[in-house]
CSV table of C-alpha atoms in Angstrom, one decimal:
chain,number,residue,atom,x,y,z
A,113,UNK,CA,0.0,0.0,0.0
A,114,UNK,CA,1.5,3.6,-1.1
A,115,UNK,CA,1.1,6.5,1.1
A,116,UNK,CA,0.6,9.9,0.3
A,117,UNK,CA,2.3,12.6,2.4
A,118,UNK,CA,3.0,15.9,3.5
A,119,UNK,CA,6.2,17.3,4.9
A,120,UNK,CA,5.2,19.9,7.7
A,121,UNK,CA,7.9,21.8,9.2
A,122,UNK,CA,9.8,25.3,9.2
A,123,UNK,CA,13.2,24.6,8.4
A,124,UNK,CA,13.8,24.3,4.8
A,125,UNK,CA,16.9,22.4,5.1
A,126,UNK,CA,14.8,19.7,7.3
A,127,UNK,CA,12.3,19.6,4.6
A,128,UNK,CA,14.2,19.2,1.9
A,129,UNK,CA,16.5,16.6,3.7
A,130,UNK,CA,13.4,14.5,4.9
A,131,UNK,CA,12.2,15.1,1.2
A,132,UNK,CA,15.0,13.2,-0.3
A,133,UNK,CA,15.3,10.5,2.2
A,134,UNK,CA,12.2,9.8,1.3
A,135,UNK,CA,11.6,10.0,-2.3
A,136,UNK,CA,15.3,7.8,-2.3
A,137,UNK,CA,14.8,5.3,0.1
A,138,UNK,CA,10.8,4.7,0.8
A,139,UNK,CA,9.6,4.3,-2.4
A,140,UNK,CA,6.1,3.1,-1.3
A,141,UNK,CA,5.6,7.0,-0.1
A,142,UNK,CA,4.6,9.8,-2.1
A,143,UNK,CA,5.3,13.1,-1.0
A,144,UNK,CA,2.8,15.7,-2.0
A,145,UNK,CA,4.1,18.5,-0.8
A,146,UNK,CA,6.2,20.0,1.8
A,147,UNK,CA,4.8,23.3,4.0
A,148,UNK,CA,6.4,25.9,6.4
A,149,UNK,CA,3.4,27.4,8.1
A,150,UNK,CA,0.4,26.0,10.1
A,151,UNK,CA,-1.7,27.9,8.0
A,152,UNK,CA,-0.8,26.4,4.6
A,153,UNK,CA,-0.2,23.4,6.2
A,154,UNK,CA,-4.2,23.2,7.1
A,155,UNK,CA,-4.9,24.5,3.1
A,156,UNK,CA,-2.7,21.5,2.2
A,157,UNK,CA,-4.3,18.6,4.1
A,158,UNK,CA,-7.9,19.6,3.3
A,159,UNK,CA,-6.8,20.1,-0.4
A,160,UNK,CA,-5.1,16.7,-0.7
A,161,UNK,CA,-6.3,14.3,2.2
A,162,UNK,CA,-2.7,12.7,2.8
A,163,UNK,CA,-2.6,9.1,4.1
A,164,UNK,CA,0.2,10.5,6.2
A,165,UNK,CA,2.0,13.5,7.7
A,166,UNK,CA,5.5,14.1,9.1
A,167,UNK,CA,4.6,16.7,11.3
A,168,UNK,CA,7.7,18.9,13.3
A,169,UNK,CA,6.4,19.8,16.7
A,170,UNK,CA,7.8,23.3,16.9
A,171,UNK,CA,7.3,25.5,14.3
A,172,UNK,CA,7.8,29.1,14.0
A,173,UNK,CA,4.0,29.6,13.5
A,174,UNK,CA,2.7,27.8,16.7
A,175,UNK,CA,3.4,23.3,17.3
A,176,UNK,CA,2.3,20.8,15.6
A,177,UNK,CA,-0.3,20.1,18.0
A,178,UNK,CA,-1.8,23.7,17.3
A,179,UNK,CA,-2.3,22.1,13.4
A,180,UNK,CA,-3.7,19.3,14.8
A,181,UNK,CA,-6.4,21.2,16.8
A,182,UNK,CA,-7.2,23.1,14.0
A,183,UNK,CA,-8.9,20.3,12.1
A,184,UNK,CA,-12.1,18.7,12.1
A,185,UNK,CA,-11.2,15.2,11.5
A,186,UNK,CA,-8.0,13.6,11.1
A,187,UNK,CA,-7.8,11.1,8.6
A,188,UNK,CA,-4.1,10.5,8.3
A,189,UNK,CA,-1.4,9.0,10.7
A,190,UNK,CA,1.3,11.5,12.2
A,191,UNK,CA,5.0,10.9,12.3
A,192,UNK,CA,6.2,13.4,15.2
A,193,UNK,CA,9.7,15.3,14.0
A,194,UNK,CA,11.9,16.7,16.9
A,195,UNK,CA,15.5,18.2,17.2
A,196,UNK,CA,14.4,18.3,20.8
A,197,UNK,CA,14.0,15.9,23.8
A,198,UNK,CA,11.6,18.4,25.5
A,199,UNK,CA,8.8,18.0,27.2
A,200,UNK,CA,6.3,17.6,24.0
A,201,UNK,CA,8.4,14.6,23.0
A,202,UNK,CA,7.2,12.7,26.2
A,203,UNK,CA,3.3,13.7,25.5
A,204,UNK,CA,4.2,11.7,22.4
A,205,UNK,CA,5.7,8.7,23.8
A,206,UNK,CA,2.5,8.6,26.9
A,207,UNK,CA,0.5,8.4,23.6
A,208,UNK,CA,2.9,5.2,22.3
A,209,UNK,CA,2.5,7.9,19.0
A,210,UNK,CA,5.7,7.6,16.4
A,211,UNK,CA,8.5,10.3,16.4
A,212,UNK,CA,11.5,11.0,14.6
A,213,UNK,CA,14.5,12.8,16.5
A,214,UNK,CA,16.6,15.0,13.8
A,215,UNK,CA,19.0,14.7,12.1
A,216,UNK,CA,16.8,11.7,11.2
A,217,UNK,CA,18.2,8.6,10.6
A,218,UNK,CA,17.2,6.5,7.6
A,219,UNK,CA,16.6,3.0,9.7
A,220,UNK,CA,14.2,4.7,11.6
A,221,UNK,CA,12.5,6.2,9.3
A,222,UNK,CA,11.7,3.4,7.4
A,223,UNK,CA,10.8,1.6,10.6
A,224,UNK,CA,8.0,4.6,11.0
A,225,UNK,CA,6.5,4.3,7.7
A,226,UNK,CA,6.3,0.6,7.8
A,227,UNK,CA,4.3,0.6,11.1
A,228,UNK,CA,2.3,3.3,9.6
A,229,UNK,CA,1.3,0.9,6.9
A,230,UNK,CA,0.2,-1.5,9.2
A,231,UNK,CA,-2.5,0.1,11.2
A,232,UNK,CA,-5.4,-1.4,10.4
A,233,UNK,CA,-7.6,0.1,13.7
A,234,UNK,CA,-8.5,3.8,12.7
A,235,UNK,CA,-10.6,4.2,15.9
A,236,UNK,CA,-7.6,3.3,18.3
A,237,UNK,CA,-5.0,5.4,16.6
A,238,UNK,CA,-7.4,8.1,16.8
A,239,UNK,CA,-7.7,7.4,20.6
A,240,UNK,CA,-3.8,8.0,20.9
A,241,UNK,CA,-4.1,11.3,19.3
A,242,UNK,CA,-6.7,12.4,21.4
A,243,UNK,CA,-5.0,11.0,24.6
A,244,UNK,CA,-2.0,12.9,23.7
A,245,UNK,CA,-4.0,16.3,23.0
A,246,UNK,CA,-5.6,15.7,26.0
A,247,UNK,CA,-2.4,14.8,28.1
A,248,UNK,CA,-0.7,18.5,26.4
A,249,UNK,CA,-3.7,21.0,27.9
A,250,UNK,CA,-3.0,19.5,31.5
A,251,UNK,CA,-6.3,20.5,32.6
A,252,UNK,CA,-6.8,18.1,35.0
A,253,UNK,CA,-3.0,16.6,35.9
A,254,UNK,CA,-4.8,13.4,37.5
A,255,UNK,CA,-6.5,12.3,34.5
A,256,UNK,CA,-3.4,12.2,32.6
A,257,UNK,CA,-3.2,8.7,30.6
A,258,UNK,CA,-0.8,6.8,28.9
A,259,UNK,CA,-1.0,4.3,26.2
A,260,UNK,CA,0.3,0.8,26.5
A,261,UNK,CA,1.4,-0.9,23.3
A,262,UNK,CA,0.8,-4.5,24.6
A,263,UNK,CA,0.5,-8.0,22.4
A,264,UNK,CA,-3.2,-7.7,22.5
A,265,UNK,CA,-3.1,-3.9,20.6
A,266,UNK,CA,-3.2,-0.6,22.6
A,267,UNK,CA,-4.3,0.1,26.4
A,268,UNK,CA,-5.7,3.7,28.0
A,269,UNK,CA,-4.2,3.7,31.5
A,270,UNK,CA,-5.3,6.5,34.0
A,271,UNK,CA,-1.7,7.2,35.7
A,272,UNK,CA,-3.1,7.5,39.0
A,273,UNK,CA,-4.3,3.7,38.5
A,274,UNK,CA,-0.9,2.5,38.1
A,275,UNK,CA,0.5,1.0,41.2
A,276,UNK,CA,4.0,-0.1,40.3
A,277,UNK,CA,5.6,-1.7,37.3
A,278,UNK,CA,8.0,-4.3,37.4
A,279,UNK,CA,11.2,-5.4,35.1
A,280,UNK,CA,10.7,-8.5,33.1
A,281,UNK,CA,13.5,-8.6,30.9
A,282,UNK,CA,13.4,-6.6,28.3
A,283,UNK,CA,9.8,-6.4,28.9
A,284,UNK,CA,7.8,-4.3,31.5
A,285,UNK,CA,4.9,-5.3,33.3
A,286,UNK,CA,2.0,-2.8,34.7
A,287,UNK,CA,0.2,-3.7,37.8
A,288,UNK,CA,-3.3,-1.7,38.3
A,289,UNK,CA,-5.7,-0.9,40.6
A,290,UNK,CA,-8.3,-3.0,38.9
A,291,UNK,CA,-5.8,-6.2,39.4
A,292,UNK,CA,-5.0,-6.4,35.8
A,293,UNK,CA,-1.6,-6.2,34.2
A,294,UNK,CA,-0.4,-5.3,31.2
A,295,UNK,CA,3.0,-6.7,29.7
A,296,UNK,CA,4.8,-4.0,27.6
A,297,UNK,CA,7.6,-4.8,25.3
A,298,UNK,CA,10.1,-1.8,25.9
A,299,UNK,CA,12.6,-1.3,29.3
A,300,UNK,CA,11.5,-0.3,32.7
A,301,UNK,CA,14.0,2.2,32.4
A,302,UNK,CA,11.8,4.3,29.5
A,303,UNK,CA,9.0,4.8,31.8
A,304,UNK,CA,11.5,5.6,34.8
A,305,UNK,CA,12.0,8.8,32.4
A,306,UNK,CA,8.1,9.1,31.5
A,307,UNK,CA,6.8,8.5,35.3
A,308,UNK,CA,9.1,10.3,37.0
A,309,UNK,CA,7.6,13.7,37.3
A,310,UNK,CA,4.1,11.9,38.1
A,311,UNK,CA,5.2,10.8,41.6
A,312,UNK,CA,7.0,7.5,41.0
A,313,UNK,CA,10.7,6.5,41.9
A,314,UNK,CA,12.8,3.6,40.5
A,315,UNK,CA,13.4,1.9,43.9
A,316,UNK,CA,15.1,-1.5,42.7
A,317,UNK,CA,16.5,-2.6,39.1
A,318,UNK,CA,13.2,-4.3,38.6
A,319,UNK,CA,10.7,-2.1,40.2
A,320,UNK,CA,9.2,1.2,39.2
A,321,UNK,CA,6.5,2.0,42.2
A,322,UNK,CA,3.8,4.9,42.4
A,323,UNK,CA,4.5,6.9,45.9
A,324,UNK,CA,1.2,7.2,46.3
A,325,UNK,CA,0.6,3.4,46.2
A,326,UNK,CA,2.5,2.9,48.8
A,327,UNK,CA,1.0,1.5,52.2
A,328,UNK,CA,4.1,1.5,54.2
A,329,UNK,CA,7.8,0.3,54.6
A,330,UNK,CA,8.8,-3.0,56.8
A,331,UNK,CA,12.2,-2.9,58.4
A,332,UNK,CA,12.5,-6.6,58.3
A,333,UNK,CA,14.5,-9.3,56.4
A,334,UNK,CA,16.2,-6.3,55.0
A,335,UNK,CA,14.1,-3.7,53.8
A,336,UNK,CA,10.7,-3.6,51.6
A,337,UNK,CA,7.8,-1.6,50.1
A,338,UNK,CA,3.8,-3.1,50.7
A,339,UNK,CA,2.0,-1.7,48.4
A,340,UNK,CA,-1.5,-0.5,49.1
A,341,UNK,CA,-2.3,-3.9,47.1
A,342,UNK,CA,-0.8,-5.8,49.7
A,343,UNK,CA,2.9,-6.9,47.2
A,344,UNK,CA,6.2,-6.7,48.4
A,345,UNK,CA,8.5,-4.3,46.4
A,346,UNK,CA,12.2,-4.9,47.0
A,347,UNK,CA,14.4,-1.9,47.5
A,348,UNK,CA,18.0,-1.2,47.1
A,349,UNK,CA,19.7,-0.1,49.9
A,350,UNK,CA,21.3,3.1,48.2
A,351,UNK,CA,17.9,4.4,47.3
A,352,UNK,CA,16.2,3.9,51.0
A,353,UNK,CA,16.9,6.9,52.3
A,354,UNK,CA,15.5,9.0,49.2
A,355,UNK,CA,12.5,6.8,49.5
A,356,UNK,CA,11.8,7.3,53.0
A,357,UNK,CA,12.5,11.4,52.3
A,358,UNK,CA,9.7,11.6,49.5
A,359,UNK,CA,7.4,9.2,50.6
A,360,UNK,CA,6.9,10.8,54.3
């Protein structure tokens, strides 16, 4: 399947650089055209209905996200471009959305349009764009949700319904309030760098825990964490006493 696709960002050299990684090395895409402003950007999708967008998320002209807001209906899939690890760039991984940190690199790039092709389940990846708009207006900081790419396909997880994840390899797993848990292929050490300004500490190598989950810490056999679901959370001993300072 060939997508079409428009180049949205304010740096010419970026445009014309993504431009010809494209038309060079991802034949299956067609770029349409390439646009500097929100403005023209907006004239561009209504006029051509792109199958996908490689949108930059600061432009001189507003964000990306302030494009996004401005439509009706979004009938495309977004590739997120970034020179910056900033706080946007974490909105877009919450969301489990696709981004591309410049100078982009051509492996990834083709790794982003291949996934792009794949999604089949409009409805969900719509879900994700809302999740992240609604994550960015932090109107209400306890409703903030992220989205779990698990085997099954995509889960909406309140924040504040985490109670800890744990390390399971290469894999992370998500226990909630609700009991369930959610495996997620990707390092416990990403959502150290996602959760960390939400309240939660990396306590242990394997364990990621919610401070506010926490019903209280036993002395015994060493040190641990009981959780407010009644598990035992191993700690390190070099990271007790930062524990003990932010959880009391």
């Amino acid at each position: 399947m060939n997508l079409r696709a428009i180049i949205v960002d304010d740096e010419k050299h970026s445009r014309e650089t993504l431009k010809n990684l494209v038309d060079e090395f991802c034949i299956e895409v067609e770029i349409i055209t390439a646009e500097s402003t929100i403005e023209n950007a907006v004239l561009a999708i209504k006029a051509h209905n792109p199958d996908l967008l490689f949108l930059d998320i600061e432009l001189q002209t507003g964000t990306g996200f302030d494009l996004l807001e401005q439509l009706d209906t979004i009938n495309f899939q977004v590739i997120f471009t970034t020179a910056f690890e900033q706080y946007a760039l974490k909105a877009v991984k919450f969301s489990s959305l696709d981004y591309l940190l410049k100078p982009i690199d051509l492996e990834e790039l083709q790794k982003a349009i291949e996934k792009a092709k794949k999604i089949k389940d409009k409805e969900v990846y719509h879900k994700q764009l809302e999740t992240l708009l609604s994550n960015l207006k932090k109107q209400h900081p306890k409703g903030d949700k992220i989205c779990l790419s698990t085997s099954d396909g995509f889960e909406f997880v309140n924040i504040e319904d985490i109670i800890y994840c744990k390390a399971e390899g290469s894999y992370t797993c998500f226990i909630l309030k609700n009991e369930n848990k959610f495996l997620v292929s990707k390092h416990l050490k990403e959502y150290e760098n996602l959760l960390g300004e939400h309240n939660f500490m990396r306590v242990h190598n394997s364990f990621l825990i919610n401070l506010r989950e926490v019903k209280k810490y036993i002395k015994a056999d060493g040190g641990y964490i009981l959780m407010n679901n009644n598990d035992a959370v191993s700690i390190s001993r070099n990271k007790k006493d930062d524990f003990l300072q932010l959880w009391q």
